[in-house]
Amino acid sequence: MSTEETPAAQVEIKVPAKKKSEGLFSKKNRKLLKDPLDDDNPITVQVLGICSALAITVQVKQALIMTFSVVFVMCVANVLVSLLRNSIPNRIRIIVQLVIVASLVIVVDQVLKAYVYDMSKALSVFVGLIITNCIIMGRLEAFALANKPWPAFLDGLGNAASYGLILVIVSVVRELFGSGKLMGYKVLPDFIYNFGYSDNGLMILPPMALIVVGLIIWVQRARNTKLIEAN
């Protein structure tokens, strides 16, 4: 009696496909930098951070220092919160975020006092108010707590730079037409004044900052109609 050998059943082992790593500046990451500049600008679209836009845009120098301060605080805070996102208890997450931001603001304040004391005095309480800046707290809560450090850094950089861009634009308009200067240097030629032109003192008042921001919002929506909200 002959016996036939049954071939052993072939078992297929599926090797999981290796997940393709996302590049540092992939399309998704570039979007984090690009969107806040126009489509999702924190000041002109989300209407956040308006107080500082009105208060510290009398001079371009002040606007630049505030911009660099916010960029530093937001980028570092986003990264730190992202690194700690799995360790922060949900009930105290706001307190942890405030402690991180406050610590960074203290560092910024001490650096300003050490190296640009005059600007530190001019900005006075507004540097301290970075702690409660709606843009920073909003990005920590909405993005940094749910994403990895690198995207969180790019999100912070994009939003802070976009915030600073509006500050600089507003300050250029106010300083140029309010005092005829930029960065403290006279830029309007003397012959203009000989024809009767005079600096507009209203431009250095806070209400004019609100009007300039409103004009920027108007121009932005005229150019990008998808930002216009339906009634």
PDB file of C-alpha atoms in Angstrom:
ATOM      1  CA  MET A   1       0.000   0.000   0.000  1.00  0.00           C
ATOM      2  CA  SER A   2       1.585   3.202  -1.170  1.00  0.00           C
ATOM      3  CA  THR A   3       1.395   6.341   0.887  1.00  0.00           C
ATOM      4  CA  GLU A   4       1.299   9.754  -0.676  1.00  0.00           C
ATOM      5  CA  GLU A   5       2.977  12.595   1.101  1.00  0.00           C
ATOM      6  CA  THR A   6       0.791  15.644   1.420  1.00  0.00           C
ATOM      7  CA  PRO A   7       2.756  18.826   0.746  1.00  0.00           C
ATOM      8  CA  ALA A   8       2.963  21.075   3.764  1.00  0.00           C
ATOM      9  CA  ALA A   9       0.583  23.977   3.679  1.00  0.00           C
ATOM     10  CA  GLN A  10       2.294  27.138   2.630  1.00  0.00           C
ATOM     11  CA  VAL A  11       1.857  29.923   5.139  1.00  0.00           C
ATOM     12  CA  GLU A  12       2.141  33.418   3.787  1.00  0.00           C
ATOM     13  CA  ILE A  13       3.691  35.869   6.182  1.00  0.00           C
ATOM     14  CA  LYS A  14       2.773  39.424   5.380  1.00  0.00           C
ATOM     15  CA  VAL A  15       5.484  41.880   6.203  1.00  0.00           C
ATOM     16  CA  PRO A  16       3.956  45.237   7.129  1.00  0.00           C
ATOM     17  CA  ALA A  17       4.887  47.945   4.686  1.00  0.00           C
ATOM     18  CA  LYS A  18       7.387  50.388   6.026  1.00  0.00           C
ATOM     19  CA  LYS A  19       5.703  53.677   6.719  1.00  0.00           C
ATOM     20  CA  LYS A  20       7.181  56.409   4.624  1.00  0.00           C
ATOM     21  CA  SER A  21       8.611  59.111   6.841  1.00  0.00           C
ATOM     22  CA  GLU A  22       7.358  62.624   6.269  1.00  0.00           C
ATOM     23  CA  GLY A  23       9.963  65.151   5.177  1.00  0.00           C
ATOM     24  CA  LEU A  24      10.825  68.093   7.380  1.00  0.00           C
ATOM     25  CA  PHE A  25       9.362  70.476   4.821  1.00  0.00           C
ATOM     26  CA  SER A  26       6.682  68.289   3.288  1.00  0.00           C
ATOM     27  CA  LYS A  27       3.598  69.839   1.726  1.00  0.00           C
ATOM     28  CA  LYS A  28       1.714  69.415   4.995  1.00  0.00           C
ATOM     29  CA  ASN A  29       4.467  71.108   6.997  1.00  0.00           C
ATOM     30  CA  ARG A  30       4.846  73.943   4.486  1.00  0.00           C
ATOM     31  CA  LYS A  31       1.126  74.552   4.850  1.00  0.00           C
ATOM     32  CA  LEU A  32       1.686  75.208   8.565  1.00  0.00           C
ATOM     33  CA  LEU A  33       3.991  78.084   7.618  1.00  0.00           C
ATOM     34  CA  LYS A  34       2.002  79.406   4.663  1.00  0.00           C
ATOM     35  CA  ASP A  35      -1.619  79.393   5.856  1.00  0.00           C
ATOM     36  CA  PRO A  36      -1.194  81.879   8.737  1.00  0.00           C
ATOM     37  CA  LEU A  37       0.302  84.429   6.335  1.00  0.00           C
ATOM     38  CA  ASP A  38      -2.997  84.905   4.512  1.00  0.00           C
ATOM     39  CA  ASP A  39      -5.839  82.378   4.744  1.00  0.00           C
ATOM     40  CA  ASP A  40      -5.670  82.007   8.531  1.00  0.00           C
ATOM     41  CA  ASN A  41      -3.826  85.090   9.738  1.00  0.00           C
ATOM     42  CA  PRO A  42      -4.166  85.369  13.524  1.00  0.00           C
ATOM     43  CA  ILE A  43      -4.902  89.122  13.450  1.00  0.00           C
ATOM     44  CA  THR A  44      -6.790  89.786  10.218  1.00  0.00           C
ATOM     45  CA  VAL A  45      -8.739  86.511   9.993  1.00  0.00           C
ATOM     46  CA  GLN A  46      -8.973  85.135  13.529  1.00  0.00           C
ATOM     47  CA  VAL A  47      -9.005  88.684  14.995  1.00  0.00           C
ATOM     48  CA  LEU A  48      -6.684  87.781  17.883  1.00  0.00           C
ATOM     49  CA  GLY A  49      -3.880  89.829  19.423  1.00  0.00           C
ATOM     50  CA  ILE A  50      -5.565  93.108  18.536  1.00  0.00           C
ATOM     51  CA  CYS A  51      -4.553  94.863  21.779  1.00  0.00           C
ATOM     52  CA  SER A  52      -0.817  94.715  21.076  1.00  0.00           C
ATOM     53  CA  ALA A  53      -1.440  95.635  17.437  1.00  0.00           C
ATOM     54  CA  LEU A  54      -2.953  98.895  18.668  1.00  0.00           C
ATOM     55  CA  ALA A  55      -0.516  99.631  21.477  1.00  0.00           C
ATOM     56  CA  ILE A  56       3.015  98.944  20.246  1.00  0.00           C
ATOM     57  CA  THR A  57       2.857  99.847  16.545  1.00  0.00           C
ATOM     58  CA  VAL A  58       3.809 103.517  16.894  1.00  0.00           C
ATOM     59  CA  GLN A  59       7.394 102.682  15.848  1.00  0.00           C
ATOM     60  CA  VAL A  60       8.749  99.943  13.593  1.00  0.00           C
ATOM     61  CA  LYS A  61      11.514  99.188  16.093  1.00  0.00           C
ATOM     62  CA  GLN A  62       8.974  98.388  18.804  1.00  0.00           C
ATOM     63  CA  ALA A  63       6.990  96.192  16.429  1.00  0.00           C
ATOM     64  CA  LEU A  64      10.109  94.241  15.415  1.00  0.00           C
ATOM     65  CA  ILE A  65      11.173  93.642  19.017  1.00  0.00           C
ATOM     66  CA  MET A  66       7.677  92.465  19.935  1.00  0.00           C
ATOM     67  CA  THR A  67       7.691  90.215  16.859  1.00  0.00           C
ATOM     68  CA  PHE A  68      10.989  88.553  17.777  1.00  0.00           C
ATOM     69  CA  SER A  69       9.800  88.168  21.367  1.00  0.00           C
ATOM     70  CA  VAL A  70       6.564  86.468  20.333  1.00  0.00           C
ATOM     71  CA  VAL A  71       8.369  84.247  17.788  1.00  0.00           C
ATOM     72  CA  PHE A  72      10.764  83.018  20.486  1.00  0.00           C
ATOM     73  CA  VAL A  73       8.077  82.455  23.104  1.00  0.00           C
ATOM     74  CA  MET A  74       5.605  80.773  20.768  1.00  0.00           C
ATOM     75  CA  CYS A  75       8.098  78.461  19.054  1.00  0.00           C
ATOM     76  CA  VAL A  76       9.756  77.284  22.270  1.00  0.00           C
ATOM     77  CA  ALA A  77       6.441  76.975  24.131  1.00  0.00           C
ATOM     78  CA  ASN A  78       4.912  74.938  21.298  1.00  0.00           C
ATOM     79  CA  VAL A  79       7.858  72.538  21.292  1.00  0.00           C
ATOM     80  CA  LEU A  80       7.891  72.130  25.086  1.00  0.00           C
ATOM     81  CA  VAL A  81       4.137  71.533  25.309  1.00  0.00           C
ATOM     82  CA  SER A  82       4.338  69.072  22.421  1.00  0.00           C
ATOM     83  CA  LEU A  83       7.144  67.152  24.148  1.00  0.00           C
ATOM     84  CA  LEU A  84       5.122  67.018  27.375  1.00  0.00           C
ATOM     85  CA  ARG A  85       1.726  66.431  25.753  1.00  0.00           C
ATOM     86  CA  ASN A  86       1.467  62.804  26.936  1.00  0.00           C
ATOM     87  CA  SER A  87       2.533  63.679  30.475  1.00  0.00           C
ATOM     88  CA  ILE A  88       0.351  66.712  31.200  1.00  0.00           C
ATOM     89  CA  PRO A  89      -2.840  65.858  33.144  1.00  0.00           C
ATOM     90  CA  ASN A  90      -5.847  67.195  31.287  1.00  0.00           C
ATOM     91  CA  ARG A  91      -7.215  69.043  34.321  1.00  0.00           C
ATOM     92  CA  ILE A  92      -4.134  71.241  34.746  1.00  0.00           C
ATOM     93  CA  ARG A  93      -3.045  71.639  31.127  1.00  0.00           C
ATOM     94  CA  ILE A  94      -3.889  75.378  31.036  1.00  0.00           C
ATOM     95  CA  ILE A  95      -1.852  75.994  34.197  1.00  0.00           C
ATOM     96  CA  VAL A  96       1.119  74.099  32.752  1.00  0.00           C
ATOM     97  CA  GLN A  97       0.901  76.099  29.529  1.00  0.00           C
ATOM     98  CA  LEU A  98       0.787  79.383  31.450  1.00  0.00           C
ATOM     99  CA  VAL A  99       3.811  78.395  33.547  1.00  0.00           C
ATOM    100  CA  ILE A 100       5.810  77.533  30.419  1.00  0.00           C
ATOM    101  CA  VAL A 101       4.855  80.756  28.630  1.00  0.00           C
ATOM    102  CA  ALA A 102       5.447  82.884  31.738  1.00  0.00           C
ATOM    103  CA  SER A 103       8.925  81.407  32.209  1.00  0.00           C
ATOM    104  CA  LEU A 104       9.840  82.190  28.607  1.00  0.00           C
ATOM    105  CA  VAL A 105       8.445  85.723  28.878  1.00  0.00           C
ATOM    106  CA  ILE A 106      10.608  86.336  31.958  1.00  0.00           C
ATOM    107  CA  VAL A 107      13.657  85.276  29.924  1.00  0.00           C
ATOM    108  CA  VAL A 108      12.673  87.652  27.102  1.00  0.00           C
ATOM    109  CA  ASP A 109      12.041  90.514  29.535  1.00  0.00           C
ATOM    110  CA  GLN A 110      15.437  90.094  31.204  1.00  0.00           C
ATOM    111  CA  VAL A 111      17.242  89.953  27.847  1.00  0.00           C
ATOM    112  CA  LEU A 112      15.498  93.148  26.694  1.00  0.00           C
ATOM    113  CA  LYS A 113      16.408  94.930  29.928  1.00  0.00           C
ATOM    114  CA  ALA A 114      20.029  93.826  29.551  1.00  0.00           C
ATOM    115  CA  TYR A 115      20.569  94.723  25.882  1.00  0.00           C
ATOM    116  CA  VAL A 116      17.841  97.163  24.741  1.00  0.00           C
ATOM    117  CA  TYR A 117      16.776  98.876  27.932  1.00  0.00           C
ATOM    118  CA  ASP A 118      15.135 101.852  26.202  1.00  0.00           C
ATOM    119  CA  MET A 119      12.897  99.565  24.162  1.00  0.00           C
ATOM    120  CA  SER A 120      12.182  97.510  27.263  1.00  0.00           C
ATOM    121  CA  LYS A 121      10.898 100.656  28.993  1.00  0.00           C
ATOM    122  CA  ALA A 122       8.883 101.665  25.928  1.00  0.00           C
ATOM    123  CA  LEU A 123       7.196  98.271  25.656  1.00  0.00           C
ATOM    124  CA  SER A 124       6.829  98.095  29.465  1.00  0.00           C
ATOM    125  CA  VAL A 125       3.808  95.962  30.393  1.00  0.00           C
ATOM    126  CA  PHE A 126       3.147  94.754  26.859  1.00  0.00           C
ATOM    127  CA  VAL A 127       6.008  92.253  27.018  1.00  0.00           C
ATOM    128  CA  GLY A 128       4.467  90.808  30.163  1.00  0.00           C
ATOM    129  CA  LEU A 129       1.103  90.583  28.441  1.00  0.00           C
ATOM    130  CA  ILE A 130       2.589  88.057  26.007  1.00  0.00           C
ATOM    131  CA  ILE A 131       1.736  85.556  28.757  1.00  0.00           C
ATOM    132  CA  THR A 132      -1.967  86.001  28.066  1.00  0.00           C
ATOM    133  CA  ASN A 133      -1.679  86.491  24.303  1.00  0.00           C
ATOM    134  CA  CYS A 134      -4.683  84.728  22.765  1.00  0.00           C
ATOM    135  CA  ILE A 135      -2.655  83.587  19.760  1.00  0.00           C
ATOM    136  CA  ILE A 136      -0.049  81.771  21.858  1.00  0.00           C
ATOM    137  CA  MET A 137      -2.537  80.113  24.203  1.00  0.00           C
ATOM    138  CA  GLY A 138      -4.770  79.192  21.278  1.00  0.00           C
ATOM    139  CA  ARG A 139      -2.000  77.419  19.344  1.00  0.00           C
ATOM    140  CA  LEU A 140      -0.792  75.588  22.452  1.00  0.00           C
ATOM    141  CA  GLU A 141      -4.291  74.327  23.161  1.00  0.00           C
ATOM    142  CA  ALA A 142      -5.393  73.606  19.594  1.00  0.00           C
ATOM    143  CA  PHE A 143      -2.176  72.337  17.991  1.00  0.00           C
ATOM    144  CA  ALA A 144       0.817  71.712  20.244  1.00  0.00           C
ATOM    145  CA  LEU A 145      -1.106  69.396  22.585  1.00  0.00           C
ATOM    146  CA  ALA A 146      -2.064  67.150  19.675  1.00  0.00           C
ATOM    147  CA  ASN A 147       1.034  67.120  17.460  1.00  0.00           C
ATOM    148  CA  LYS A 148       4.710  66.214  17.438  1.00  0.00           C
ATOM    149  CA  PRO A 149       7.423  68.790  18.226  1.00  0.00           C
ATOM    150  CA  TRP A 150       8.514  69.626  14.662  1.00  0.00           C
ATOM    151  CA  PRO A 151       5.027  70.417  13.311  1.00  0.00           C
ATOM    152  CA  ALA A 152       4.337  72.273  16.566  1.00  0.00           C
ATOM    153  CA  PHE A 153       7.478  74.370  16.013  1.00  0.00           C
ATOM    154  CA  LEU A 154       6.461  75.201  12.430  1.00  0.00           C
ATOM    155  CA  ASP A 155       2.941  76.093  13.549  1.00  0.00           C
ATOM    156  CA  GLY A 156       4.330  78.419  16.199  1.00  0.00           C
ATOM    157  CA  LEU A 157       6.772  80.002  13.752  1.00  0.00           C
ATOM    158  CA  GLY A 158       4.095  80.513  11.092  1.00  0.00           C
ATOM    159  CA  ASN A 159       1.566  82.096  13.433  1.00  0.00           C
ATOM    160  CA  ALA A 160       4.099  84.270  15.267  1.00  0.00           C
ATOM    161  CA  ALA A 161       5.684  85.502  12.027  1.00  0.00           C
ATOM    162  CA  SER A 162       2.250  86.249  10.546  1.00  0.00           C
ATOM    163  CA  TYR A 163       1.309  88.164  13.681  1.00  0.00           C
ATOM    164  CA  GLY A 164       4.574  90.102  13.437  1.00  0.00           C
ATOM    165  CA  LEU A 165       4.024  90.849   9.746  1.00  0.00           C
ATOM    166  CA  ILE A 166       0.820  92.725  10.534  1.00  0.00           C
ATOM    167  CA  LEU A 167       2.518  94.579  13.400  1.00  0.00           C
ATOM    168  CA  VAL A 168       5.317  95.730  11.087  1.00  0.00           C
ATOM    169  CA  ILE A 169       2.937  96.824   8.311  1.00  0.00           C
ATOM    170  CA  VAL A 170       0.826  98.841  10.748  1.00  0.00           C
ATOM    171  CA  SER A 171       3.892 100.385  12.398  1.00  0.00           C
ATOM    172  CA  VAL A 172       5.422 101.370   9.035  1.00  0.00           C
ATOM    173  CA  VAL A 173       2.251 103.256   8.084  1.00  0.00           C
ATOM    174  CA  ARG A 174       1.881 104.916  11.490  1.00  0.00           C
ATOM    175  CA  GLU A 175       5.527 105.931  11.931  1.00  0.00           C
ATOM    176  CA  LEU A 176       5.970 107.112   8.344  1.00  0.00           C
ATOM    177  CA  PHE A 177       2.885 109.323   8.211  1.00  0.00           C
ATOM    178  CA  GLY A 178       2.881 110.194  11.903  1.00  0.00           C
ATOM    179  CA  SER A 179       6.467 111.407  12.225  1.00  0.00           C
ATOM    180  CA  GLY A 180       8.044 111.068   8.778  1.00  0.00           C
ATOM    181  CA  LYS A 181      10.494 108.484  10.123  1.00  0.00           C
ATOM    182  CA  LEU A 182      11.239 104.762   9.877  1.00  0.00           C
ATOM    183  CA  MET A 183      13.258 102.968  12.560  1.00  0.00           C
ATOM    184  CA  GLY A 184      13.800 106.407  14.093  1.00  0.00           C
ATOM    185  CA  TYR A 185      15.482 107.833  10.970  1.00  0.00           C
ATOM    186  CA  LYS A 186      14.004 110.671   8.932  1.00  0.00           C
ATOM    187  CA  VAL A 187      13.012 109.349   5.506  1.00  0.00           C
ATOM    188  CA  LEU A 188      10.707 112.005   4.083  1.00  0.00           C
ATOM    189  CA  PRO A 189      12.698 114.726   2.281  1.00  0.00           C
ATOM    190  CA  ASP A 190      12.551 118.299   3.567  1.00  0.00           C
ATOM    191  CA  PHE A 191      11.154 119.748   0.332  1.00  0.00           C
ATOM    192  CA  ILE A 192       7.859 117.930   0.954  1.00  0.00           C
ATOM    193  CA  TYR A 193       7.399 119.978   4.099  1.00  0.00           C
ATOM    194  CA  ASN A 194       8.218 123.133   2.120  1.00  0.00           C
ATOM    195  CA  PHE A 195       5.124 122.452  -0.005  1.00  0.00           C
ATOM    196  CA  GLY A 196       2.927 122.476   3.076  1.00  0.00           C
ATOM    197  CA  TYR A 197       3.012 118.816   4.094  1.00  0.00           C
ATOM    198  CA  SER A 198       3.025 118.178   7.839  1.00  0.00           C
ATOM    199  CA  ASP A 199       3.205 115.010   9.892  1.00  0.00           C
ATOM    200  CA  ASN A 200      -0.183 113.646  10.890  1.00  0.00           C
ATOM    201  CA  GLY A 201      -0.278 113.510  14.668  1.00  0.00           C
ATOM    202  CA  LEU A 202      -3.428 111.380  14.566  1.00  0.00           C
ATOM    203  CA  MET A 203      -1.415 108.462  13.159  1.00  0.00           C
ATOM    204  CA  ILE A 204       0.405 107.928  16.442  1.00  0.00           C
ATOM    205  CA  LEU A 205      -2.858 107.582  18.382  1.00  0.00           C
ATOM    206  CA  PRO A 206      -4.262 104.066  19.060  1.00  0.00           C
ATOM    207  CA  PRO A 207      -7.537 104.649  17.119  1.00  0.00           C
ATOM    208  CA  MET A 208      -5.542 105.069  13.899  1.00  0.00           C
ATOM    209  CA  ALA A 209      -3.942 101.672  14.457  1.00  0.00           C
ATOM    210  CA  LEU A 210      -7.432 100.176  14.503  1.00  0.00           C
ATOM    211  CA  ILE A 211      -8.267 101.956  11.246  1.00  0.00           C
ATOM    212  CA  VAL A 212      -5.044 100.727   9.596  1.00  0.00           C
ATOM    213  CA  VAL A 213      -5.762  97.142  10.710  1.00  0.00           C
ATOM    214  CA  GLY A 214      -9.279  97.526   9.309  1.00  0.00           C
ATOM    215  CA  LEU A 215      -7.866  98.690   5.968  1.00  0.00           C
ATOM    216  CA  ILE A 216      -5.527  95.683   5.870  1.00  0.00           C
ATOM    217  CA  ILE A 217      -8.491  93.368   6.531  1.00  0.00           C
ATOM    218  CA  TRP A 218     -10.471  95.094   3.764  1.00  0.00           C
ATOM    219  CA  VAL A 219      -7.636  94.771   1.229  1.00  0.00           C
ATOM    220  CA  GLN A 220      -7.069  91.138   2.196  1.00  0.00           C
ATOM    221  CA  ARG A 221     -10.715  90.209   1.700  1.00  0.00           C
ATOM    222  CA  ALA A 222     -10.931  92.146  -1.555  1.00  0.00           C
ATOM    223  CA  ARG A 223      -8.007  90.088  -2.844  1.00  0.00           C
ATOM    224  CA  ASN A 224      -9.057  86.780  -1.281  1.00  0.00           C
ATOM    225  CA  THR A 225     -12.857  86.648  -1.505  1.00  0.00           C
ATOM    226  CA  LYS A 226     -13.159  83.237   0.164  1.00  0.00           C
ATOM    227  CA  LEU A 227     -12.413  84.971   3.474  1.00  0.00           C
ATOM    228  CA  ILE A 228     -15.622  87.010   3.220  1.00  0.00           C
ATOM    229  CA  GLU A 229     -18.163  85.671   5.689  1.00  0.00           C
ATOM    230  CA  ALA A 230     -21.731  85.129   4.533  1.00  0.00           C
ATOM    231  CA  ASN A 231     -24.364  87.212   6.313  1.00  0.00           C
TER     232      ASN A 231
END
